[in-house]
CSV table of C-alpha atoms in Angstrom, one decimal:
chain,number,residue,atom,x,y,z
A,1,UNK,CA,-16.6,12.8,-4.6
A,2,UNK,CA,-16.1,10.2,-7.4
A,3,UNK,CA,-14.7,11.5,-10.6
A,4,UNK,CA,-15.7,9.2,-13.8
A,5,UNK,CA,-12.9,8.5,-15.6
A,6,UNK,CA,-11.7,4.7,-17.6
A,7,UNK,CA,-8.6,2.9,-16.9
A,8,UNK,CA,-6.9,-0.2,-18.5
A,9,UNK,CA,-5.7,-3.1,-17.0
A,10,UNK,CA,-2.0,-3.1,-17.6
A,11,UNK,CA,-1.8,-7.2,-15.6
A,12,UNK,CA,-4.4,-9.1,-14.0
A,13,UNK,CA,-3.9,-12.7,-12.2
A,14,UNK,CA,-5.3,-15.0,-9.5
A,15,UNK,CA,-1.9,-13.8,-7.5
A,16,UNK,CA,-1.6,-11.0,-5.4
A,17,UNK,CA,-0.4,-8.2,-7.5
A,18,UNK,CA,0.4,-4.8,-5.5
A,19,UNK,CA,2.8,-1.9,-5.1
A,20,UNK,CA,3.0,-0.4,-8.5
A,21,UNK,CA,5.4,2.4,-9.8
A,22,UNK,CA,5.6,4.2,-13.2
A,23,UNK,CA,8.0,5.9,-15.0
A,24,UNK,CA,8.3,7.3,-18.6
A,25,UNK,CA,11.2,8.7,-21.2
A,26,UNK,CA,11.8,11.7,-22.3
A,27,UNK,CA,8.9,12.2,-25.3
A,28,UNK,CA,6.5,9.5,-23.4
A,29,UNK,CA,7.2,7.3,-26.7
A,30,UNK,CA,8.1,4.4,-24.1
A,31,UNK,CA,6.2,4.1,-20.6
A,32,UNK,CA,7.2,1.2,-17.8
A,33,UNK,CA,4.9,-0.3,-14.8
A,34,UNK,CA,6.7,-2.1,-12.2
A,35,UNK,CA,4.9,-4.0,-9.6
A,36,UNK,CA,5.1,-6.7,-7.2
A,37,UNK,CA,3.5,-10.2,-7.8
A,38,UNK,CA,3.1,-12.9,-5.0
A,39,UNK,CA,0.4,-15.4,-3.4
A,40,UNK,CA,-0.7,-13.5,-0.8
A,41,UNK,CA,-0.1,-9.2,0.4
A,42,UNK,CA,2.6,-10.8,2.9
A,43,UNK,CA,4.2,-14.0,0.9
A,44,UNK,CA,7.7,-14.7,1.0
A,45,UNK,CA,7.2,-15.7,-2.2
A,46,UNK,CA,7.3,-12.5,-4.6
A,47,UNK,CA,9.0,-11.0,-7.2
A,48,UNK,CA,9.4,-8.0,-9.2
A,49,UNK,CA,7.6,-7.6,-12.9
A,50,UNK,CA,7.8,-5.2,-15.1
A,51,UNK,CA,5.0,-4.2,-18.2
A,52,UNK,CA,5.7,-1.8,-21.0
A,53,UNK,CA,3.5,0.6,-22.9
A,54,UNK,CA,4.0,2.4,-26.5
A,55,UNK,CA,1.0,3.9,-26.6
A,56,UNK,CA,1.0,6.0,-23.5
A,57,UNK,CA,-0.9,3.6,-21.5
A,58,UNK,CA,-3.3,2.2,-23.8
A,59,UNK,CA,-2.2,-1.0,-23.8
A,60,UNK,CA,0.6,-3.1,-21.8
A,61,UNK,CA,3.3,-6.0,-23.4
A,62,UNK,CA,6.5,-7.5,-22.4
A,63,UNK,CA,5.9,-8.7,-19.3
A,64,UNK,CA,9.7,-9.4,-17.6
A,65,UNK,CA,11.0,-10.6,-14.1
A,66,UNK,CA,13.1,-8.0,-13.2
A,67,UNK,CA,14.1,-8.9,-9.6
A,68,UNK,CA,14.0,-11.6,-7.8
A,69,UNK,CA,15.3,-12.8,-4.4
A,70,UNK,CA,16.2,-15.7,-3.2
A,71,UNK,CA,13.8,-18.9,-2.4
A,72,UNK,CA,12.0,-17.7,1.2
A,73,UNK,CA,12.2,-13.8,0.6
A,74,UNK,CA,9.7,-11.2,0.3
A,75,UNK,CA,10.1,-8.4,-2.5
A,76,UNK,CA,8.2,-5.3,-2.4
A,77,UNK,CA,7.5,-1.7,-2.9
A,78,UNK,CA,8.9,-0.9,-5.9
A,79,UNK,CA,9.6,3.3,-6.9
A,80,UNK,CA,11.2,4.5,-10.5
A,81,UNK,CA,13.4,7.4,-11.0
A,82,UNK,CA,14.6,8.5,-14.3
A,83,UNK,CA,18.0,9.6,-14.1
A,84,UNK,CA,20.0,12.5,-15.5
A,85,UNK,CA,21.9,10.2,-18.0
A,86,UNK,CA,18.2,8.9,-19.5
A,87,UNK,CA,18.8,5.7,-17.0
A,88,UNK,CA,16.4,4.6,-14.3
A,89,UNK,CA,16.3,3.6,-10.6
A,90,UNK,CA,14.4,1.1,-9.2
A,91,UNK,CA,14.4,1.0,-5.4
A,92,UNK,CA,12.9,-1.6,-3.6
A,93,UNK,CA,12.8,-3.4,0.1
A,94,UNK,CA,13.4,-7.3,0.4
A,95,UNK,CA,12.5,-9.1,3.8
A,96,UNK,CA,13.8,-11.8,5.2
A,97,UNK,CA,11.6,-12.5,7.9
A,98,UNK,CA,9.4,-10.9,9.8
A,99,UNK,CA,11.8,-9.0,11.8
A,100,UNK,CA,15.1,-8.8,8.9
A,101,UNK,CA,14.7,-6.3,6.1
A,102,UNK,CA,17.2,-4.5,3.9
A,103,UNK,CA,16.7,-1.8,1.3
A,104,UNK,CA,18.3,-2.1,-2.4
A,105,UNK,CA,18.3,-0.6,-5.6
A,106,UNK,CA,18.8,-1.8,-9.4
A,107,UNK,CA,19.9,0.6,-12.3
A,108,UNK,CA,19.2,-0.1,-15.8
A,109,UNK,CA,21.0,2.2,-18.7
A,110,UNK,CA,19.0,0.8,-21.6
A,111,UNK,CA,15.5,1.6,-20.8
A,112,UNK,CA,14.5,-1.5,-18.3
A,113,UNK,CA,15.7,-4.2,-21.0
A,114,UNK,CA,18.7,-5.3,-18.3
A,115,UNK,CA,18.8,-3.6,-14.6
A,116,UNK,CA,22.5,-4.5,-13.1
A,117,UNK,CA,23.3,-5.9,-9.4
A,118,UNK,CA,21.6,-4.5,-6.7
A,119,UNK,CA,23.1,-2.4,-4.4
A,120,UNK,CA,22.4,-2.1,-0.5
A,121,UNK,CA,21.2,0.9,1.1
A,122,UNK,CA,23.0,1.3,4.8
A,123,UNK,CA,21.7,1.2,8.0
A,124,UNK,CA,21.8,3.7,10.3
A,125,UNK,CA,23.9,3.0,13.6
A,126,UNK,CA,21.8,0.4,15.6
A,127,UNK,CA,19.3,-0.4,13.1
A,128,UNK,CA,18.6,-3.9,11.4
A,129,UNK,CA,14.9,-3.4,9.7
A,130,UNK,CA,14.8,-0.9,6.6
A,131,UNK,CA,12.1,-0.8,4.4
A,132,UNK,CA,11.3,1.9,1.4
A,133,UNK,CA,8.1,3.4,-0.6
A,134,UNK,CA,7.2,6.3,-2.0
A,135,UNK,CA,8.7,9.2,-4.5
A,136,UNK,CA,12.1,9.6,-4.9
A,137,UNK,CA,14.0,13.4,-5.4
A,138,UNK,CA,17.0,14.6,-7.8
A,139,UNK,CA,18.8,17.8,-6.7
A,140,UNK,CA,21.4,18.6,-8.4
A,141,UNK,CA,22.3,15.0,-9.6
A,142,UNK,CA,22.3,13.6,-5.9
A,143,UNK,CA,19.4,11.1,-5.2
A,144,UNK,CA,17.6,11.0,-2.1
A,145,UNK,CA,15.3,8.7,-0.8
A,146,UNK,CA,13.1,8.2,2.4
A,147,UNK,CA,13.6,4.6,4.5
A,148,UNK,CA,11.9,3.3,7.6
A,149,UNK,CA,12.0,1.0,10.2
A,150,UNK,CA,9.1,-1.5,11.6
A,151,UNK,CA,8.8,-0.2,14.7
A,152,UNK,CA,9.5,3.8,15.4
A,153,UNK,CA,12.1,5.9,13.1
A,154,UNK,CA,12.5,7.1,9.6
A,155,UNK,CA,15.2,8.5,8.2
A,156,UNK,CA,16.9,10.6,4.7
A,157,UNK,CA,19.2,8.6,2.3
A,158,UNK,CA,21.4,9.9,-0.8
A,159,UNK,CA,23.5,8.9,-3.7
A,160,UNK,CA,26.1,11.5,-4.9
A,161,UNK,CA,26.6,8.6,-8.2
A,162,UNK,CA,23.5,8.0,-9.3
A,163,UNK,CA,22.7,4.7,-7.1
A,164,UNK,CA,26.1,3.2,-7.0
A,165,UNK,CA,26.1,3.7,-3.2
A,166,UNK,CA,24.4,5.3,-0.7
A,167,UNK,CA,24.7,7.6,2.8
A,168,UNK,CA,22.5,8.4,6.1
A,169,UNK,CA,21.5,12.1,5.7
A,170,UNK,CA,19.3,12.4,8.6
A,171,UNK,CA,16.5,10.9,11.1
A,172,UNK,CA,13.0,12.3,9.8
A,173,UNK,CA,11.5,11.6,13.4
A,174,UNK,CA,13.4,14.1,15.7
A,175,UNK,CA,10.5,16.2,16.1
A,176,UNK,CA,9.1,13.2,18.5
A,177,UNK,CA,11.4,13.8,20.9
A,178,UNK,CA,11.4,17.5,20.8
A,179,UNK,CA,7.6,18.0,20.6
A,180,UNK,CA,7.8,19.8,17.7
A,181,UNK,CA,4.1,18.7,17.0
A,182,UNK,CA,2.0,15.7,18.7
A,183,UNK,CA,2.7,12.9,16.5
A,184,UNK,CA,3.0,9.5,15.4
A,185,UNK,CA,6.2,8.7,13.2
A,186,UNK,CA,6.0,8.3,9.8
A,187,UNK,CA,6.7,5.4,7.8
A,188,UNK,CA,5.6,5.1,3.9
A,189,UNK,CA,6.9,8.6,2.6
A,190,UNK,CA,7.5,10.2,-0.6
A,191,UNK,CA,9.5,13.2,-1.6
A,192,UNK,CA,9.6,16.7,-3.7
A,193,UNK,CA,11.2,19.3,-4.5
A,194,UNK,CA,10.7,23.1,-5.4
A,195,UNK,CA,11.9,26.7,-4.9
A,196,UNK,CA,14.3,25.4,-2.8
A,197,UNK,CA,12.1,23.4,-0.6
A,198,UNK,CA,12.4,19.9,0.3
A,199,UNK,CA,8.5,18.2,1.2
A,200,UNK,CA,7.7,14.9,2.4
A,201,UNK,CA,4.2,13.4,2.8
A,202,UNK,CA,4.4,10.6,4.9
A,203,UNK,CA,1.9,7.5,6.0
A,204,UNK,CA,1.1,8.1,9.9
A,205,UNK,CA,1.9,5.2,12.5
A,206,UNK,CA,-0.2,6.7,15.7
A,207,UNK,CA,-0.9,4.8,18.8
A,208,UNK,CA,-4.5,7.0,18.8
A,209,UNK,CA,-5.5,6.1,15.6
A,210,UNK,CA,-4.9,9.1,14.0
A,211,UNK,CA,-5.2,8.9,10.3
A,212,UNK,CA,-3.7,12.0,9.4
A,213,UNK,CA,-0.7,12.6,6.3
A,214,UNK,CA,2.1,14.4,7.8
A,215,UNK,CA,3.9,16.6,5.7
A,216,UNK,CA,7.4,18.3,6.3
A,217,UNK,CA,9.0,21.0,5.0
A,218,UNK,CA,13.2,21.2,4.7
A,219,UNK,CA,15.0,24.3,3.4
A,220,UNK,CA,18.3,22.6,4.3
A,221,UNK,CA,17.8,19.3,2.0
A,222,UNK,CA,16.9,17.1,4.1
A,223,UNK,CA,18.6,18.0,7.2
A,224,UNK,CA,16.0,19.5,9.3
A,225,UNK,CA,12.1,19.5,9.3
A,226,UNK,CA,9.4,21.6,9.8
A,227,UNK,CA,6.0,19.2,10.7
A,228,UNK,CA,2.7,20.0,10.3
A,229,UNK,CA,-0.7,17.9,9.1
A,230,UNK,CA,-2.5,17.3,6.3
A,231,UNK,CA,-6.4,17.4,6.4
A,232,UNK,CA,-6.5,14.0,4.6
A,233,UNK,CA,-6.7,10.5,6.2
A,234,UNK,CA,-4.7,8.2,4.0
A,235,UNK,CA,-2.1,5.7,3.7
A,236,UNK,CA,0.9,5.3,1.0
A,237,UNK,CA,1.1,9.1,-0.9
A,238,UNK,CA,2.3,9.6,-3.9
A,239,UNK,CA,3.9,13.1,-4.7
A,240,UNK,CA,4.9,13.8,-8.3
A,241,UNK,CA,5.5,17.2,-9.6
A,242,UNK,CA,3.2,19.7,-11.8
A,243,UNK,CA,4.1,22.9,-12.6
A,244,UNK,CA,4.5,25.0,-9.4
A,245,UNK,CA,2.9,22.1,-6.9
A,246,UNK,CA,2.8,18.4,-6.9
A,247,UNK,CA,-0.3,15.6,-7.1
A,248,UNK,CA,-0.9,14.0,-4.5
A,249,UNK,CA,-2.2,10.2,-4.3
A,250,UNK,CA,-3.2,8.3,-1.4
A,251,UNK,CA,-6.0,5.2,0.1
A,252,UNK,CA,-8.2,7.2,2.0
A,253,UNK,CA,-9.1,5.6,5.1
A,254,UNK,CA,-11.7,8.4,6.3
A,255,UNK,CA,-14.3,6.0,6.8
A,256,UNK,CA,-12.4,2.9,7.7
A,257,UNK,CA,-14.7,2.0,10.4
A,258,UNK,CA,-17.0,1.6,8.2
A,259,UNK,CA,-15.0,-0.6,6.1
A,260,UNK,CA,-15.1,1.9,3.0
A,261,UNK,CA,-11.8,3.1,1.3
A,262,UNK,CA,-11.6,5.3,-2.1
A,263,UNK,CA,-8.6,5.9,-3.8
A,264,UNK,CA,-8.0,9.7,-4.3
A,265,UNK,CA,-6.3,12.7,-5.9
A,266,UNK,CA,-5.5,16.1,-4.9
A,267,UNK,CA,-3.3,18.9,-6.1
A,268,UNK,CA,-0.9,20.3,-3.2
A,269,UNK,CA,1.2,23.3,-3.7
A,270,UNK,CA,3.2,25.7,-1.1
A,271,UNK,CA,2.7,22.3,1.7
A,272,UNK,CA,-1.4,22.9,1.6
A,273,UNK,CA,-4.4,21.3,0.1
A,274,UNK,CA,-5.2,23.7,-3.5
A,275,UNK,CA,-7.9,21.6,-4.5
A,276,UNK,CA,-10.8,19.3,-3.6
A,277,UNK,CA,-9.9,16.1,-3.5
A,278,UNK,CA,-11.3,13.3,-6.3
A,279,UNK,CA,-11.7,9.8,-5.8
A,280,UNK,CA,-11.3,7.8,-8.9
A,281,UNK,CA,-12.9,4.4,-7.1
A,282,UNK,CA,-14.7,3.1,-4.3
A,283,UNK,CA,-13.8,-0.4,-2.3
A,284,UNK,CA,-14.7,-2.7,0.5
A,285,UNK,CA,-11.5,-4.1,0.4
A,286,UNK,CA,-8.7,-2.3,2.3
A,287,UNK,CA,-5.6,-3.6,0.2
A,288,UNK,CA,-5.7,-1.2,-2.9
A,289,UNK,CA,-4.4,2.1,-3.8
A,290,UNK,CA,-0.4,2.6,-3.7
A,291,UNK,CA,-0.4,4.5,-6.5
A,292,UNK,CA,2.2,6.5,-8.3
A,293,UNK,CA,2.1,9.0,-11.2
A,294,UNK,CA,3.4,9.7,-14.8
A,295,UNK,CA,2.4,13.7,-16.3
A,296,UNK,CA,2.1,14.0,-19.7
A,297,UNK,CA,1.6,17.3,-21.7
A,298,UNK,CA,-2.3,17.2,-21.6
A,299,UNK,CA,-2.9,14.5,-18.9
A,300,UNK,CA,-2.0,12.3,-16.2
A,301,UNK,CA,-1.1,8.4,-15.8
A,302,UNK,CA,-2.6,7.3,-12.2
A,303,UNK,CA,-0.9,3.9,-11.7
A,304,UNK,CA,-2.6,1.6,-9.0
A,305,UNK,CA,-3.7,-1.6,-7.8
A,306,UNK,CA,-7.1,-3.9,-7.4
A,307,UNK,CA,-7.7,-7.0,-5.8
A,308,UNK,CA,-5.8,-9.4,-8.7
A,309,UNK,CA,-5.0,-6.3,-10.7
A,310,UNK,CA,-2.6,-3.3,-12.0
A,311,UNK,CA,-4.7,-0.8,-13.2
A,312,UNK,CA,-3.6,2.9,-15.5
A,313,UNK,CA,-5.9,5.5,-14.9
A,314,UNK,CA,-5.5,8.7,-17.9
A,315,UNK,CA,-6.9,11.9,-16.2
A,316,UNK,CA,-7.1,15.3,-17.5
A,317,UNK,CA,-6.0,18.0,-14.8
A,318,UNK,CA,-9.3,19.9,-14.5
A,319,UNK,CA,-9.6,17.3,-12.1
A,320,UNK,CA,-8.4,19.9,-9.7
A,321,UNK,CA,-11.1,21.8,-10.2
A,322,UNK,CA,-13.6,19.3,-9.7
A,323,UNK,CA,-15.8,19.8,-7.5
């Protein structure tokens, strides 16, 4: 069901603008929006951009190149993490070609005026693709982070230094070869924590075309799973905590054969659905959505994208109980 709510556009432009990730300090007194801008949804021509707001969403200024690559590369997926010293982390994935990808991250300590070198995530033994998107964790001041290949695995990364370097925790995808559940592999993921629990919701790649978000559970941070699904159909969740549960965002791709997408909400808590689900629009187009979340004390910043658009949704959280 549709729920009527405004946004602002915080960038529009005849360029491909996608990807978008938000992030706020401490009193909300400063809000940042970074996105990816490039000719087309696959360019090698891209960059990162970041927009600032000082009116919690309001209105957007400052528009700043704050990565990127070299002449012939791709840029994309950006994710924000606020870090325990009040810095943030921007992750991102830069390709090379259609078949060479690496994951990175840039740190800035002054509030996205200046983000330092970037640092390379590693690969896991025999891999050479790695791409990144979706929600990032703190636990106990180690970062972890969700990276995937092109073709079949996904796996757990950390930093015990705040991004200055990076590990291989564990493959997300061993429940494919023992059965656990009958699956495809997950690629677009993002992560939460609480009570002790580890939760991933993650994008579906099946050979059968089954739409479905996975979601697993981990009581051991990150180093085993428990799999189940999701009664949603959707592509690139977003999980950002609220209270005892998180919201979820997602493009629903229910009625994709009919060439119909919406871009939706819903409130998950204890790994299952604890509200109806909200759509805040409606397209013909299939490249929108990716969105990503900022909580405030009485609402909730829905960062997303349009055709030739970044777009901040403010919703209230009776949302969840729309029906």
């Amino acid at each position: 069901m549709l729920y009527e709510t405004q946004s602002t556009f915080i960038y529009y432009s005849s360029l491909h603008l996608a990807f978008p990730a938000i992030a706020g300090n401490k009193d909300r007194s400063k809000i940042i929006v970074v996105y990816r801008e490039g000719s087309s949804h696959v360019s090698f021509d891209s960059k990162l951009i970041q927009m600032e707001s000082f009116d919690k969403g309001k209105t957007w200024v400052n528009r700043n190149v704050i990565f990127a690559p070299v002449k012939g590369h791709d840029v994309r997926d950006p994710q924000l993490l606020v870090l325990p010293n009040n810095g943030i982390l921007c992750r991102f994935f830069e390709r090379e070609s259609e078949t060479e990808s690496i994951v990175k991250s840039i740190c800035s300590e002054n509030w996205g005026i200046f983000y330092g070198s970037p640092v390379l995530f590693p690969f896991p033994k025999d891999e050479t693709f790695a791409a990144a998107r979706g929600n990032m964790v703190i636990i106990d001041d180690v970062i972890y982070a969700v990276c995937y290949n092109r073709w079949a695995v996904t796996w757990l990364e950390k930093s015990e230094d705040f991004g200055r370097s990076w590990e291989v925790v564990s493959w997300l995808d061993e429940r494919l070869w023992t059965n656990q559940i009958e699956c495809g592999r997950i690629n677009e993921a993002s992560l939460g924590y609480y009570d002790g629990k580890m939760y991933v919701v993650g994008r579906q790649q099946s050979e059968n075309g089954d739409n479905r978000l996975e979601i697993g559970v981990s009581e051991d941070l990150g180093v085993t799973w428990t799999w189940s699904f999701l009664p949603i159909e959707g592509h690139a969740p977003s999980l950002t905590p609220y209270k005892d549960a998180f919201i979820l965002t997602y493009r629903n791709v229910k009625d994709s054969n009919r060439g119909k997408y919406s871009f939706d909400t819903v409130l998950l808590k204890d790994g299952k659905l604890a509200s109806n689900p909200a759509s805040l629009f409606e397209s013909d187009n299939f490249d929108v959505g990716y969105g990503d979340v900022l909580t405030l004390p009485n609402s909730f910043l829905v960062c997303c994208y349009q055709p030739g658009s970044i777009r901040c949704y403010e919703l209230k959280y009776d949302v969840f109980k729309y029906r």
